[in-house]
CSV table of C-alpha atoms in Angstrom, one decimal:
chain,number,residue,atom,x,y,z
O,24,ASP,CA,14.4,-14.0,-4.9
O,25,ALA,CA,14.5,-10.3,-4.0
O,26,ARG,CA,11.9,-9.2,-1.5
O,27,VAL,CA,11.4,-6.7,1.4
O,28,THR,CA,11.8,-8.3,4.8
O,29,GLN,CA,10.3,-7.0,8.0
O,30,THR,CA,10.8,-8.0,11.6
O,31,PRO,CA,9.2,-8.8,13.9
O,32,ARG,CA,6.1,-10.2,12.1
O,33,HIS,CA,4.0,-9.9,15.2
O,34,LYS,CA,4.5,-7.8,18.3
O,35,VAL,CA,2.3,-7.6,21.4
O,36,THR,CA,3.3,-5.0,24.0
O,37,GLU,CA,1.9,-3.0,26.8
O,38,MET,CA,1.0,0.6,26.7
O,39,GLY,CA,4.0,2.8,27.4
O,40,GLN,CA,6.6,0.4,26.1
O,41,GLU,CA,9.0,1.2,23.2
O,42,VAL,CA,8.4,-0.6,20.0
O,43,THR,CA,11.0,-1.0,17.2
O,44,MET,CA,10.2,-2.4,13.8
O,45,ARG,CA,12.8,-3.2,11.2
O,46,CYS,CA,12.8,-3.3,7.5
O,47,GLN,CA,15.4,-4.6,5.0
O,48,PRO,CA,14.6,-3.1,1.6
O,49,ILE,CA,15.4,-4.9,-1.7
O,50,LEU,CA,19.1,-4.6,-2.5
O,51,GLY,CA,19.7,-1.7,-4.8
O,52,HIS,CA,16.4,0.1,-4.0
O,53,ASN,CA,17.0,3.7,-2.9
O,54,THR,CA,13.6,4.6,-1.6
O,55,VAL,CA,12.0,3.2,1.5
O,56,PHE,CA,8.4,3.9,2.7
O,57,TRP,CA,6.6,3.2,6.0
O,58,TYR,CA,2.9,2.7,5.9
O,59,ARG,CA,0.3,1.9,8.6
O,60,GLN,CA,-2.8,-0.1,7.8
O,61,THR,CA,-6.0,0.0,10.0
O,62,MET,CA,-9.6,-0.9,9.3
O,63,MET,CA,-10.7,2.6,9.9
O,64,GLN,CA,-8.0,4.6,8.1
O,65,GLY,CA,-6.8,2.2,5.4
O,66,LEU,CA,-3.3,2.5,4.1
O,67,GLU,CA,-1.6,5.6,5.3
O,68,LEU,CA,1.9,6.8,4.4
O,69,LEU,CA,3.9,7.6,7.6
O,70,ALA,CA,7.3,8.6,6.2
O,71,TYR,CA,9.7,7.8,3.4
O,72,PHE,CA,13.4,8.1,2.6
O,73,ARG,CA,15.5,8.4,-0.5
O,74,ASN,CA,19.1,7.5,-0.5
O,75,ARG,CA,18.7,7.3,3.3
O,76,ALA,CA,17.6,10.9,3.7
O,77,PRO,CA,14.1,11.6,5.1
O,78,LEU,CA,11.9,13.2,2.4
O,79,ASP,CA,8.6,13.4,4.1
O,80,ASP,CA,7.4,12.4,7.5
O,81,SER,CA,4.2,14.5,7.6
O,82,GLY,CA,2.1,11.5,8.1
O,83,MET,CA,3.8,10.5,11.3
O,84,PRO,CA,2.9,11.6,14.8
O,85,LYS,CA,6.1,13.4,15.7
O,86,ASP,CA,5.8,13.2,19.4
O,87,ARG,CA,6.1,9.4,19.7
O,88,PHE,CA,7.2,8.1,16.3
O,89,SER,CA,10.6,8.2,14.7
O,90,ALA,CA,12.0,6.7,11.5
O,91,GLU,CA,15.6,6.3,10.6
O,92,MET,CA,17.8,4.6,8.0
O,93,PRO,CA,21.1,3.7,9.8
O,94,ASP,CA,22.4,2.3,6.5
O,95,ALA,CA,21.1,1.4,3.1
O,96,THR,CA,20.1,-2.1,4.2
O,97,LEU,CA,18.1,-1.2,7.3
O,98,ALA,CA,15.2,1.1,8.0
O,99,THR,CA,13.6,1.4,11.5
O,100,LEU,CA,10.4,2.7,12.8
O,101,LYS,CA,10.2,3.4,16.6
O,102,ILE,CA,7.2,4.2,18.8
O,103,GLN,CA,7.9,5.5,22.2
O,104,PRO,CA,5.8,5.4,24.3
O,105,SER,CA,3.3,3.1,22.5
O,106,GLU,CA,-0.4,3.6,22.9
O,107,PRO,CA,-3.4,1.2,22.2
O,108,ARG,CA,-4.4,3.4,19.2
O,109,ASP,CA,-1.0,2.5,17.6
O,110,SER,CA,-2.3,-1.0,17.1
O,111,ALA,CA,-2.2,-1.7,13.4
O,112,VAL,CA,-0.2,-3.5,10.7
O,113,TYR,CA,2.9,-1.5,9.7
O,114,PHE,CA,4.3,-2.1,6.2
O,115,CYS,CA,7.6,-1.2,4.8
O,116,ALA,CA,8.0,-0.8,1.0
O,117,SER,CA,11.0,-0.1,-1.2
O,118,ALA,CA,11.4,1.2,-4.7
O,119,LEU,CA,14.0,2.2,-7.2
O,120,GLY,CA,13.2,5.8,-8.0
O,121,VAL,CA,9.5,6.8,-8.2
O,122,THR,CA,7.8,3.8,-9.7
O,123,GLU,CA,6.7,0.4,-8.4
O,124,GLN,CA,6.7,0.0,-4.7
O,125,PHE,CA,7.4,-3.5,-3.3
O,126,PHE,CA,5.8,-4.1,0.0
O,127,GLY,CA,7.1,-6.3,2.8
O,128,PRO,CA,4.8,-8.7,4.7
O,129,GLY,CA,4.1,-6.3,7.5
O,130,THR,CA,4.5,-6.1,11.3
O,131,ARG,CA,1.2,-6.7,13.2
O,132,LEU,CA,1.4,-4.5,16.3
O,133,THR,CA,-0.9,-4.9,19.3
O,134,VAL,CA,-0.6,-2.5,22.1
O,135,LEU,CA,-2.6,-3.5,25.2
N,5,GLY,CA,-4.3,17.3,-1.3
N,6,GLU,CA,-5.3,14.2,-3.3
N,7,ASN,CA,-8.3,12.2,-2.3
N,8,VAL,CA,-9.1,8.8,-3.8
N,9,GLU,CA,-12.5,7.2,-3.5
N,10,GLN,CA,-13.0,3.5,-4.3
N,11,HIS,CA,-16.2,1.5,-4.9
N,12,PRO,CA,-17.6,-1.0,-4.1
N,13,SER,CA,-16.2,-1.9,-0.7
N,14,THR,CA,-17.2,-5.5,-1.2
N,15,LEU,CA,-17.9,-7.5,-4.4
N,16,SER,CA,-19.0,-11.1,-4.7
N,17,VAL,CA,-19.0,-12.8,-8.1
N,18,GLN,CA,-19.3,-16.3,-9.5
N,19,GLU,CA,-16.3,-17.9,-10.9
N,20,GLY,CA,-15.9,-17.1,-14.5
N,21,ASP,CA,-17.8,-13.8,-14.3
N,22,SER,CA,-16.2,-10.4,-14.6
N,23,ALA,CA,-15.4,-8.0,-11.7
N,24,VAL,CA,-15.1,-4.2,-12.0
N,25,ILE,CA,-13.8,-1.9,-9.3
N,26,LYS,CA,-13.9,1.9,-9.7
N,27,CYS,CA,-11.9,4.8,-8.3
N,28,THR,CA,-12.1,8.5,-8.6
N,29,TYR,CA,-9.4,11.0,-7.7
N,30,SER,CA,-9.5,14.7,-7.0
N,31,ASP,CA,-6.2,16.1,-8.1
N,32,SER,CA,-6.0,16.7,-11.8
N,33,ALA,CA,-2.2,16.7,-11.6
N,34,SER,CA,-2.2,13.0,-10.7
N,35,ASN,CA,-0.6,11.0,-13.5
N,36,TYR,CA,0.2,7.6,-12.1
N,37,PHE,CA,-2.5,5.1,-11.1
N,38,PRO,CA,-1.4,1.7,-9.7
N,39,TRP,CA,-3.6,-1.2,-8.5
N,40,TYR,CA,-2.5,-3.4,-5.7
N,41,LYS,CA,-3.8,-6.8,-4.6
N,42,GLN,CA,-3.5,-7.8,-1.0
N,43,GLU,CA,-4.0,-11.4,0.1
N,44,LEU,CA,-4.7,-12.3,3.7
N,45,GLY,CA,-1.7,-11.8,5.9
N,46,LYS,CA,0.5,-10.4,3.2
N,47,GLY,CA,1.5,-7.0,2.0
N,48,PRO,CA,0.0,-5.3,-1.1
N,49,GLN,CA,1.4,-6.4,-4.4
N,50,LEU,CA,1.3,-4.4,-7.6
N,51,ILE,CA,-0.8,-6.1,-10.3
N,52,ILE,CA,-1.1,-3.4,-12.9
N,53,ASP,CA,-0.6,0.4,-13.3
N,54,ILE,CA,-1.4,3.1,-15.8
N,55,ARG,CA,0.0,6.5,-16.6
N,56,SER,CA,-2.0,9.4,-17.7
N,57,ASN,CA,-0.7,9.3,-21.3
N,58,VAL,CA,-2.7,6.2,-22.0
N,59,GLY,CA,-6.4,5.4,-21.7
N,60,GLU,CA,-6.3,1.6,-21.3
N,61,LYS,CA,-3.8,-1.1,-20.4
N,62,LYS,CA,-4.3,-4.8,-20.4
N,63,ASP,CA,-2.4,-7.8,-18.9
N,64,GLN,CA,-4.0,-11.1,-19.6
N,65,ARG,CA,-7.3,-11.2,-17.6
N,66,ILE,CA,-6.7,-7.8,-16.0
N,67,ALA,CA,-7.3,-4.4,-17.5
N,68,VAL,CA,-7.3,-0.8,-16.3
N,69,THR,CA,-9.0,2.1,-17.9
N,70,LEU,CA,-8.5,5.8,-17.2
N,71,ASN,CA,-10.7,8.7,-17.9
N,72,LYS,CA,-8.7,11.9,-17.2
N,73,THR,CA,-11.6,14.2,-18.0
N,74,ALA,CA,-13.9,12.6,-15.4
N,75,LYS,CA,-10.9,11.8,-13.1
N,76,HIS,CA,-11.8,8.1,-12.7
N,77,PHE,CA,-10.1,4.8,-13.4
N,78,SER,CA,-11.3,1.3,-13.2
N,79,LEU,CA,-9.9,-2.2,-12.8
N,80,HIS,CA,-11.5,-5.0,-14.8
N,81,ILE,CA,-10.9,-8.7,-14.1
N,82,THR,CA,-12.4,-11.1,-16.6
N,83,GLU,CA,-12.9,-14.8,-16.2
N,84,THR,CA,-12.5,-14.6,-12.4
N,85,GLN,CA,-11.0,-17.5,-10.5
N,86,PRO,CA,-11.1,-18.3,-6.8
N,87,GLU,CA,-7.5,-17.2,-6.4
N,88,ASP,CA,-8.5,-13.7,-7.5
N,89,SER,CA,-10.2,-13.4,-4.1
N,90,ALA,CA,-8.4,-10.7,-2.2
N,91,VAL,CA,-8.6,-7.0,-1.2
N,92,TYR,CA,-7.8,-4.7,-4.1
N,93,PHE,CA,-6.5,-1.1,-3.7
N,94,CYS,CA,-6.3,1.7,-6.2
N,95,ALA,CA,-3.9,4.6,-5.7
N,96,ALA,CA,-3.0,7.8,-7.4
N,97,SER,CA,0.1,9.9,-7.5
N,98,THR,CA,1.3,13.1,-9.0
N,99,ASN,CA,4.6,11.4,-10.0
N,100,THR,CA,6.0,12.0,-6.6
N,101,ASP,CA,6.5,9.1,-4.2
N,102,LYS,CA,3.3,9.7,-2.3
N,103,LEU,CA,0.8,7.2,-3.3
N,104,ILE,CA,-2.7,8.0,-2.0
N,105,PHE,CA,-4.7,4.8,-1.6
N,106,GLY,CA,-8.3,4.1,-1.9
N,107,THR,CA,-10.2,2.4,0.9
N,108,GLY,CA,-10.0,-1.1,-0.7
N,109,THR,CA,-12.5,-3.5,-2.3
N,110,ARG,CA,-12.8,-7.0,-0.9
N,111,LEU,CA,-13.5,-9.3,-3.8
N,112,GLN,CA,-14.8,-12.8,-3.2
N,113,VAL,CA,-15.0,-15.3,-6.1
N,114,PHE,CA,-17.3,-18.2,-5.5
N,115,PRO,CA,-16.6,-21.5,-7.2
């Protein structure tokens, strides 16, 4: 059963702490996306990679957010330092090429 | 850039009735329009999509229509069931990877 996995599912942290979220894309998918979902802004694309190379991170606050793909089976999204306004659900999605995106279950982040 | 508007924000229907959700987009170059269903505590899941070379697509109780001239597309769910209750998102793309999502419609189907 191929699916995108994300860890952790829930994270509560204090302002100023570093947060790392991980994503394992579907095996064979070459495109990985990071989205953030909030009530106010809806679903926003933060960044995405193809064949592990970053293609677009224009949606990501550069001063505190970073996204990487250390290898084809792992994508990471880091926030340092975290702020209360970063509280949201962060989704990873993967795709083969430019069509259907398969979403993971999300990481619910709460920054106190 | 692309902007996608979605209406209504909430929709309540009786089981067995039809539900219609509408979206408009701004970029005439957009040519791919997926619809996602998000259940509570889960990630969005693609339920149907349409490309700009067709005007309508149907999959069992779900159909999507596209009007390129007016730049709007709609999701139609017939014979609604309680398990159709979820948040539905439309999106648009110019065949790049950047899906621009609408703000979502919370559909409630009452037994």
